[in-house]
mmCIF file of C-alpha atoms in Angstrom:
data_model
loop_
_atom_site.group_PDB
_atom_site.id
_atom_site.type_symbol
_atom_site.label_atom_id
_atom_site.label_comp_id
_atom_site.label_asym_id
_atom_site.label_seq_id
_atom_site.Cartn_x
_atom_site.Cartn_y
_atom_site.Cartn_z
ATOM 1 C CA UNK A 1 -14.736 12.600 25.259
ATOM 2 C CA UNK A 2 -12.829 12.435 21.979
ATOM 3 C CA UNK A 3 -10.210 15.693 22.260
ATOM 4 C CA UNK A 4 -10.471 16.230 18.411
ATOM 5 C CA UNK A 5 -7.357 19.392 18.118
ATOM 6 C CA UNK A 6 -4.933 16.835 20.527
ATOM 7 C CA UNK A 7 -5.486 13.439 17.935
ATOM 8 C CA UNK A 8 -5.053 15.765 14.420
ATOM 9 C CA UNK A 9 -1.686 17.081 16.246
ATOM 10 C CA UNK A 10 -0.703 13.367 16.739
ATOM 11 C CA UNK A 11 -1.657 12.870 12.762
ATOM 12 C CA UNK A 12 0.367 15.796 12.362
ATOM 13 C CA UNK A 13 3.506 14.665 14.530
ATOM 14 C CA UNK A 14 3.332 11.345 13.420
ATOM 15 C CA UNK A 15 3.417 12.362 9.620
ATOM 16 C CA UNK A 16 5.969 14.788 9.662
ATOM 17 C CA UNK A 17 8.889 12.369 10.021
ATOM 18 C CA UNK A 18 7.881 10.402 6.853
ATOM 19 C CA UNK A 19 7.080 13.305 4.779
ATOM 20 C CA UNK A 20 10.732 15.771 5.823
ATOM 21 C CA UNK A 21 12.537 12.922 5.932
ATOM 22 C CA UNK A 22 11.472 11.729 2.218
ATOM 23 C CA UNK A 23 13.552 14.866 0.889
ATOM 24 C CA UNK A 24 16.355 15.422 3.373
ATOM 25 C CA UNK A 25 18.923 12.933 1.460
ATOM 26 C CA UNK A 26 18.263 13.576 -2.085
ATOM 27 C CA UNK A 27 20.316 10.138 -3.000
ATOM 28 C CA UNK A 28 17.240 8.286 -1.884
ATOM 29 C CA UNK A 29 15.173 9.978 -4.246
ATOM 30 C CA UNK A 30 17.619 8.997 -7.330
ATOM 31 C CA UNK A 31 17.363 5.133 -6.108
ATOM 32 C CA UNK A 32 13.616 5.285 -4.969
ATOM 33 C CA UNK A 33 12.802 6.345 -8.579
ATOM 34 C CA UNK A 34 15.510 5.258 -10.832
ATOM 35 C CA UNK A 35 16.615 1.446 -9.326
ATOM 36 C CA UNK A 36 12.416 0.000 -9.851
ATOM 37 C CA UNK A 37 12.533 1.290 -13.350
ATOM 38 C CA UNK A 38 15.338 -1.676 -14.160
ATOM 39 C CA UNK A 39 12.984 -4.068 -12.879
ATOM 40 C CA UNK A 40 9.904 -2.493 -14.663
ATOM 41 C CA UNK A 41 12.152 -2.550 -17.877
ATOM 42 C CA UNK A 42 13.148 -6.075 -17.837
ATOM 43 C CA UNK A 43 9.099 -6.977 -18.256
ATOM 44 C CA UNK A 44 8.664 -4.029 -20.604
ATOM 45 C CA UNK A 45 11.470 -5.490 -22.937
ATOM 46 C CA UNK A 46 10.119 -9.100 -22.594
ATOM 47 C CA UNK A 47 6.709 -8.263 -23.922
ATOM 48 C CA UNK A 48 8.378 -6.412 -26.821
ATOM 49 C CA UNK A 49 10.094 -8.826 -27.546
ATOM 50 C CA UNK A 50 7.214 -11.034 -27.915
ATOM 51 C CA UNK A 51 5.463 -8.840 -29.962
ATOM 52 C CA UNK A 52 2.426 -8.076 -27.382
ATOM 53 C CA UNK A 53 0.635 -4.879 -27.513
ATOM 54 C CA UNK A 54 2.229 -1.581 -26.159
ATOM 55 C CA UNK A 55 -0.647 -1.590 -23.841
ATOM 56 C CA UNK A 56 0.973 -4.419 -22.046
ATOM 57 C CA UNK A 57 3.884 -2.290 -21.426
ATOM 58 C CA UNK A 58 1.837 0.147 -19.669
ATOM 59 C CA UNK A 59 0.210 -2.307 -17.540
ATOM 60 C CA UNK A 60 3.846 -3.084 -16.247
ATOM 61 C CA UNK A 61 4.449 0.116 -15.858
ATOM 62 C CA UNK A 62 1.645 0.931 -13.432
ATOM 63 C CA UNK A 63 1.730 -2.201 -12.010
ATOM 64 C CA UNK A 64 5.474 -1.493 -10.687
ATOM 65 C CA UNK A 65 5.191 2.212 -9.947
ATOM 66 C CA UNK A 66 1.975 0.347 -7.602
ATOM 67 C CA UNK A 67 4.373 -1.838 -5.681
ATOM 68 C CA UNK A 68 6.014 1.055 -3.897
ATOM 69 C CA UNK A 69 2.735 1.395 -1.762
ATOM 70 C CA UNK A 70 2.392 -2.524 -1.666
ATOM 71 C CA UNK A 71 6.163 -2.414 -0.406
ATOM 72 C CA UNK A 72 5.215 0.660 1.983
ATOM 73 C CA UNK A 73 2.590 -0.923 3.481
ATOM 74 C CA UNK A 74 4.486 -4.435 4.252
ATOM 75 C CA UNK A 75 7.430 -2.862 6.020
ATOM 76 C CA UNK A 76 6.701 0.733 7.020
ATOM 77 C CA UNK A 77 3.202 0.269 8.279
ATOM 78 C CA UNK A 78 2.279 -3.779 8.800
ATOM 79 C CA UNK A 79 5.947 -3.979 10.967
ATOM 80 C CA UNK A 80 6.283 -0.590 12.481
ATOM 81 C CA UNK A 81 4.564 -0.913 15.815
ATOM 82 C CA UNK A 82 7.036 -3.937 16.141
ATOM 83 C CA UNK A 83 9.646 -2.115 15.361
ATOM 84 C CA UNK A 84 8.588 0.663 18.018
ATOM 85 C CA UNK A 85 8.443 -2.092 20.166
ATOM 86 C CA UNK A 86 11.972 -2.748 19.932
ATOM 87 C CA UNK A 87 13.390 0.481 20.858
ATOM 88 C CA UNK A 88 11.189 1.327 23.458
ATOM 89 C CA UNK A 89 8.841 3.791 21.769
ATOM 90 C CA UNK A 90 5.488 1.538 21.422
ATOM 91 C CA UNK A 91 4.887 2.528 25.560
ATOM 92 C CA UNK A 92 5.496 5.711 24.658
ATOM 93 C CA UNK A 93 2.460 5.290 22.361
ATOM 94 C CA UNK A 94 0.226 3.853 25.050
ATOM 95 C CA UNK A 95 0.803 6.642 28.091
ATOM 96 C CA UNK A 96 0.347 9.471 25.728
ATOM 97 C CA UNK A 97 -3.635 10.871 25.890
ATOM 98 C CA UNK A 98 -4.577 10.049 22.500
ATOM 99 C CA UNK A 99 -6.095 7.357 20.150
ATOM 100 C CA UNK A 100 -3.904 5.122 19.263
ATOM 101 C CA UNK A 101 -5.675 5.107 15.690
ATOM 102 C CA UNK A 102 -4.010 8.912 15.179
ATOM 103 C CA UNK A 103 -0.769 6.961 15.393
ATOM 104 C CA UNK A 104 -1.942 4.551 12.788
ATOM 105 C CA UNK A 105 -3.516 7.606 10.618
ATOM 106 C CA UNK A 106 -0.572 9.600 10.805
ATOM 107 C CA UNK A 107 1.944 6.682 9.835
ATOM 108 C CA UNK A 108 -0.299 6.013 6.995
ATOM 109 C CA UNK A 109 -0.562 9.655 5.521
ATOM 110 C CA UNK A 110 3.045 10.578 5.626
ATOM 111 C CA UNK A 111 3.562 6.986 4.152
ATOM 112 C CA UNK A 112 1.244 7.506 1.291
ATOM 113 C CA UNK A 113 3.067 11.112 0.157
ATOM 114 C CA UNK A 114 6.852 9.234 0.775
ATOM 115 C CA UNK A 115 5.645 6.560 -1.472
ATOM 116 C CA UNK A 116 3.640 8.614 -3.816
ATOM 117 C CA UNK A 117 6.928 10.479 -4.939
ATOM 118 C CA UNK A 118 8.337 7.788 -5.926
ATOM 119 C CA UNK A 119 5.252 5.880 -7.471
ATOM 120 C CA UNK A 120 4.400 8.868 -9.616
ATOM 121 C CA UNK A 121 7.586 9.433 -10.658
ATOM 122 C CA UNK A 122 8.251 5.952 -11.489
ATOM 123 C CA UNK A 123 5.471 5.817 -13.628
ATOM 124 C CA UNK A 124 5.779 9.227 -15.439
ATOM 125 C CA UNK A 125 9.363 8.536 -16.563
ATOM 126 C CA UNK A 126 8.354 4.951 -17.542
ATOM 127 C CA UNK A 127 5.245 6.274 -19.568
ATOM 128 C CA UNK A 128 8.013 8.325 -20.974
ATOM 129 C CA UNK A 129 10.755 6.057 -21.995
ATOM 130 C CA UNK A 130 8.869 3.800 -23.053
ATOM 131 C CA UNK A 131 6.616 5.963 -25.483
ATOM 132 C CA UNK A 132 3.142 4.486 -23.972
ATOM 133 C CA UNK A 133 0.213 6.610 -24.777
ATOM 134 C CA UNK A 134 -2.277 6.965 -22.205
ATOM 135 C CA UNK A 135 -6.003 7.980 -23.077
ATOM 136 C CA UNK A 136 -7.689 8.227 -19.579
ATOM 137 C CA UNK A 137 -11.794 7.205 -19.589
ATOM 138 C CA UNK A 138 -13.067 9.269 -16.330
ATOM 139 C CA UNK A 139 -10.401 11.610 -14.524
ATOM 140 C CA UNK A 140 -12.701 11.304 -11.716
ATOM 141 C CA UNK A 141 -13.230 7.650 -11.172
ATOM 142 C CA UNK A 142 -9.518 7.235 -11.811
ATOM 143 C CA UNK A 143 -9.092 9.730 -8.600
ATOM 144 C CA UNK A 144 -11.675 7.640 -6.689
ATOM 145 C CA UNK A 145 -10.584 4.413 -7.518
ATOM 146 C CA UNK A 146 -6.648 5.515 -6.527
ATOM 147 C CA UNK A 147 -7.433 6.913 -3.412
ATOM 148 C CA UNK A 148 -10.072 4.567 -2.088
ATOM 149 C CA UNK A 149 -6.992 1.854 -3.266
ATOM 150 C CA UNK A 150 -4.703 3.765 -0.970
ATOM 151 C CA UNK A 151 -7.092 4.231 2.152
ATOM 152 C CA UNK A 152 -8.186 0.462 1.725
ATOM 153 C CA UNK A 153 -4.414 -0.507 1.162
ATOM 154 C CA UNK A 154 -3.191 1.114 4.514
ATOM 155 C CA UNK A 155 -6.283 0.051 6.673
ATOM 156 C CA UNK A 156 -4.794 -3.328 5.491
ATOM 157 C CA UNK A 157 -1.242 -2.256 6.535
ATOM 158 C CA UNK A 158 -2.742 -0.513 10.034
ATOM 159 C CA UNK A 159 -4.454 -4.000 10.783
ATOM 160 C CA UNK A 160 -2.179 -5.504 10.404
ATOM 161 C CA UNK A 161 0.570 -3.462 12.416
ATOM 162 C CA UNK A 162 -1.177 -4.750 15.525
ATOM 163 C CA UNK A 163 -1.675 -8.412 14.424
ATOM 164 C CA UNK A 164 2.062 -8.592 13.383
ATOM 165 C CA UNK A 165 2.908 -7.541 17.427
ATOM 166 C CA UNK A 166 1.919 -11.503 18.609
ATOM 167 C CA UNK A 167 4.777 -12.423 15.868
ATOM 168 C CA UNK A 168 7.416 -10.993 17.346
ATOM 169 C CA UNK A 169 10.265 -11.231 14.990
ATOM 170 C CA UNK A 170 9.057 -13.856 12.749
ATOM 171 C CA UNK A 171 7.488 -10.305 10.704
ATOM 172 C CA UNK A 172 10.583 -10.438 8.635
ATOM 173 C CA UNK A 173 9.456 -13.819 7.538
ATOM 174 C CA UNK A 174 5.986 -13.106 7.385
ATOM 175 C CA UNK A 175 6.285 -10.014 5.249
ATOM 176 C CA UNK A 176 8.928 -11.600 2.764
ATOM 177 C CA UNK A 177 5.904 -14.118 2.317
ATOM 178 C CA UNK A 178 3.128 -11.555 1.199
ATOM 179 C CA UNK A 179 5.980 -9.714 -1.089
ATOM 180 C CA UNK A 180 6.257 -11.993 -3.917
ATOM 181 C CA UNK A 181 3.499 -13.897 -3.791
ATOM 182 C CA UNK A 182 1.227 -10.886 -4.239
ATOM 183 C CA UNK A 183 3.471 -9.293 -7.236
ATOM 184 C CA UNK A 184 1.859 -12.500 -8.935
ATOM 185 C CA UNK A 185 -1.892 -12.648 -7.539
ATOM 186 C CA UNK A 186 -3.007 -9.589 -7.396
ATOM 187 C CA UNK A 187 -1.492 -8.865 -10.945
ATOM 188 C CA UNK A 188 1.195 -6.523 -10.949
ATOM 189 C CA UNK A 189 2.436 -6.800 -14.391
ATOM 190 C CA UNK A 190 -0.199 -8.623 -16.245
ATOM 191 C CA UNK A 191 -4.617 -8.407 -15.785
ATOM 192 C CA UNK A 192 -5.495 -10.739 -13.416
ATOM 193 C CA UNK A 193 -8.086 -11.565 -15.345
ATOM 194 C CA UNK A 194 -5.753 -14.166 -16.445
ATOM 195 C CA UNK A 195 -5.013 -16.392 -13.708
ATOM 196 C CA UNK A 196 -9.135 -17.227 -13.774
ATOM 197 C CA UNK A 197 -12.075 -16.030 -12.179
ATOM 198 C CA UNK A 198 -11.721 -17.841 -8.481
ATOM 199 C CA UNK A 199 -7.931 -17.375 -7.669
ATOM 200 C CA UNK A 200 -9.024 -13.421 -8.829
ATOM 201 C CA UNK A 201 -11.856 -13.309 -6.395
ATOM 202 C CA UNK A 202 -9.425 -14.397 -3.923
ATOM 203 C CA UNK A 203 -7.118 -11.969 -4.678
ATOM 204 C CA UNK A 204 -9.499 -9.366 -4.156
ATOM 205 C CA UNK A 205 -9.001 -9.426 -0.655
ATOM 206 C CA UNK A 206 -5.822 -7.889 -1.376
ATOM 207 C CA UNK A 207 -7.303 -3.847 -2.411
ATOM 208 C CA UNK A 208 -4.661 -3.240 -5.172
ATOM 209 C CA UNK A 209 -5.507 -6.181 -6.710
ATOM 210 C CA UNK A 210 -9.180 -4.648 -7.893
ATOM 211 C CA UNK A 211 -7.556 -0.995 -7.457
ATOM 212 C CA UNK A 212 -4.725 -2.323 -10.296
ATOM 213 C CA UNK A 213 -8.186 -3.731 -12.289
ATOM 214 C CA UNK A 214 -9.836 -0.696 -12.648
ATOM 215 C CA UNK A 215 -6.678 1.757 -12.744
ATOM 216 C CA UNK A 216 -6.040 -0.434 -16.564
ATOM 217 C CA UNK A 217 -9.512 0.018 -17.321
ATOM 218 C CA UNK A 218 -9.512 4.044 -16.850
ATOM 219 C CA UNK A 219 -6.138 4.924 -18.036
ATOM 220 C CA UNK A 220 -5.655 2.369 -21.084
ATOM 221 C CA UNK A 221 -9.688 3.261 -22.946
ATOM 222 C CA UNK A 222 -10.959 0.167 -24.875
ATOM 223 C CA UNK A 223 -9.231 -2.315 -22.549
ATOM 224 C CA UNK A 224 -12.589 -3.019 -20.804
ATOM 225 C CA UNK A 225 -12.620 -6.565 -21.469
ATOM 226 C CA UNK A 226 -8.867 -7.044 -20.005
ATOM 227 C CA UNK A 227 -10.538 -6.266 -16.769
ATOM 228 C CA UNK A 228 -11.880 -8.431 -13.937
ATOM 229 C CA UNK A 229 -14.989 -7.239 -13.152
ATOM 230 C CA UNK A 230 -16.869 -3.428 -14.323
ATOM 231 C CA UNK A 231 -15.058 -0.244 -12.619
ATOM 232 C CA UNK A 232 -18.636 0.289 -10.786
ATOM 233 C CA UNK A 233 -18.375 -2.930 -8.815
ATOM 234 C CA UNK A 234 -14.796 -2.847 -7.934
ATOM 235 C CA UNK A 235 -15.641 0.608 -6.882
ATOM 236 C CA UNK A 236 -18.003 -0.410 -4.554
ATOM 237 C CA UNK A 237 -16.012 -3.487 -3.461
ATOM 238 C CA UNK A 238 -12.767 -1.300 -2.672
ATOM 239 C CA UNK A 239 -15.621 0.914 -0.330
ATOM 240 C CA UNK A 240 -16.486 -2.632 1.302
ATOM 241 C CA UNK A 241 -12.757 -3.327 2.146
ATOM 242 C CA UNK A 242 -11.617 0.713 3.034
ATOM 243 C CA UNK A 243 -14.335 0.143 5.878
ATOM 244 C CA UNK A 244 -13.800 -3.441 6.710
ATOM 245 C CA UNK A 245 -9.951 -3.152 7.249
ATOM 246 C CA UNK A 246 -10.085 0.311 9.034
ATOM 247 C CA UNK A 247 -12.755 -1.324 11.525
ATOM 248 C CA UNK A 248 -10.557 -4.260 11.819
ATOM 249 C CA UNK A 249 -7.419 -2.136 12.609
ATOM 250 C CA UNK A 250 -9.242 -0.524 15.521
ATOM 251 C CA UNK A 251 -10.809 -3.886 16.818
ATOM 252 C CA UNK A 252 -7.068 -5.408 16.220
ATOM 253 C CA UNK A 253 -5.716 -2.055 18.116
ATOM 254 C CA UNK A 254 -7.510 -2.549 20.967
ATOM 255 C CA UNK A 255 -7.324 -5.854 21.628
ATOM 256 C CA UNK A 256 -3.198 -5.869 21.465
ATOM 257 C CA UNK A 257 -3.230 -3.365 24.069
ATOM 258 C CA UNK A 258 -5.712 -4.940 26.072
ATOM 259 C CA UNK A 259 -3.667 -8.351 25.792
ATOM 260 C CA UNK A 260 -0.659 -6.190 26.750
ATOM 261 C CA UNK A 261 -2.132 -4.770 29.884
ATOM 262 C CA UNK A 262 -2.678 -8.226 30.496
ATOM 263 C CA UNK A 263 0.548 -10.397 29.524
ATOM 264 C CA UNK A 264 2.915 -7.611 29.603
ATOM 265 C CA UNK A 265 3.689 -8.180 25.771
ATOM 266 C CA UNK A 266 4.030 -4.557 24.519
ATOM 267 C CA UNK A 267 7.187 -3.472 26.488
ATOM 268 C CA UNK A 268 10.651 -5.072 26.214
ATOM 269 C CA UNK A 269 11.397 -6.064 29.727
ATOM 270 C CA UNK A 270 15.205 -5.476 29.634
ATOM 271 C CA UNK A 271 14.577 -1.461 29.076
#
């Protein structure tokens, strides 16, 4: 039987480091929002100077205020079980009475409110500086669409925070691969729409690639035909993936330990 009260007190614990710890040294607030505006700014200037449309500027914009969670997810969620692993907490993880999956949940929420300081931040200031006007479609979809990109975007990371375990430390290499390469494919500061229909589609199995999609669409009105495919369908699409990933992270969860009961892989042997 499921002990409901003990897993939401795992959340809980689990969240509370991430969320305190975002604010106890205030000099990581000043470089978690500041330093990614440089970066944002070097595209913002470059389409100036080519004369595009000040809507492009606000695609770049949101697109790098997005990579915080893309960034989040790599190294704070996809590599944290590993790095548990390494000083001795992972068995701590496995003897305690709970699911495993409260672990997982917890990481994820107090990684979503670290990263959403500095995401929303990012972007206001941007907006800001940069004089973009913003003339949102549906306030609601736009909620929907950013938090079903956020629940699909950390099943993705809590996957794959059990997969990345039969790596060992060849994680670092593995997650400097899906950095870049997904800055360009899923369309972080241009539409996707633009690298053609069938390396989009396969995109799309990244969720901020279609959450990016229809986040344009509903905060930049009349830039409907930049998009990939209708709001309604990536909707519906990001629901597909938000159940697909979660499901695979507890399938993925499960058998890790069960290969660690097994092969003795989850513990570091010298401890």
């Amino acid at each position: 039987m499921i002990d409901w009260r003990l897993n939401l007190r795992a959340v809980i614990g689990r969240a509370y480091p991430r969320i305190i710890g975002s604010f106890r040294e205030p000099s990581w607030l000043f470089f978690d929002i500041f330093l990614p505006l440089l970066g944002i700014a070097a595209f913002a200037f470059y389409y100036q100077a080519l004369g595009a449309p000040s809507v492009f500027i606000g695609f770049v914009i949101l697109g790098g205020a997005m990579t915080a969670y893309w960034l989040n997810v790599l190294w704070s969620m996809a590599a944290q079980f590993y790095w548990e692993k390494e000083v001795g907490n992972l068995q701590l993880y496995l003897m305690a009475p709970m699911s495993r999956m409260s672990v997982l949940a917890g990481m994820a929420l107090g990684g979503i409110f670290f990263t959403s300081v500095r995401a929303l931040s990012t972007l206001t200031l941007g907006m800001l500086i940069f004089g973009i006007e913003i003339k949102i479609v549906s306030p609601g979809s736009l909620l929907i669409v950013f938090f079903l990109t956020l629940f699909a975007l950390y099943g993705m990371g809590m996957m794959f925070s059990s997969l990345y375990l039969l790596y060992g430390r060849g994680i670092w290499h593995l997650s400097s691969v899906f950095q870049e390469p997904i800055y360009f494919v899923s369309g972080f500061y241009f539409p996707v729409k633009a690298l053609g229909f069938w390396t989009a589609l396969l995109a799309s199995i990244v969720p901020i690639t279609l959450g990016l999609d229809a986040m344009r669409q509903l905060i930049f009105a009349g830039q409907e035909t930049m998009g990939f495919l209708p709001v309604n369908i990536e909707i519906t699409v990001l629901v597909f993936l938000t159940i697909a990933f979660i499901y695979g992270a507890r399938v993925a969860l499960d058998f890790m330990e069960n290969l660690g009961k097994r092969e003795g892989r989850l513990t570091l042997r010298w401890q």
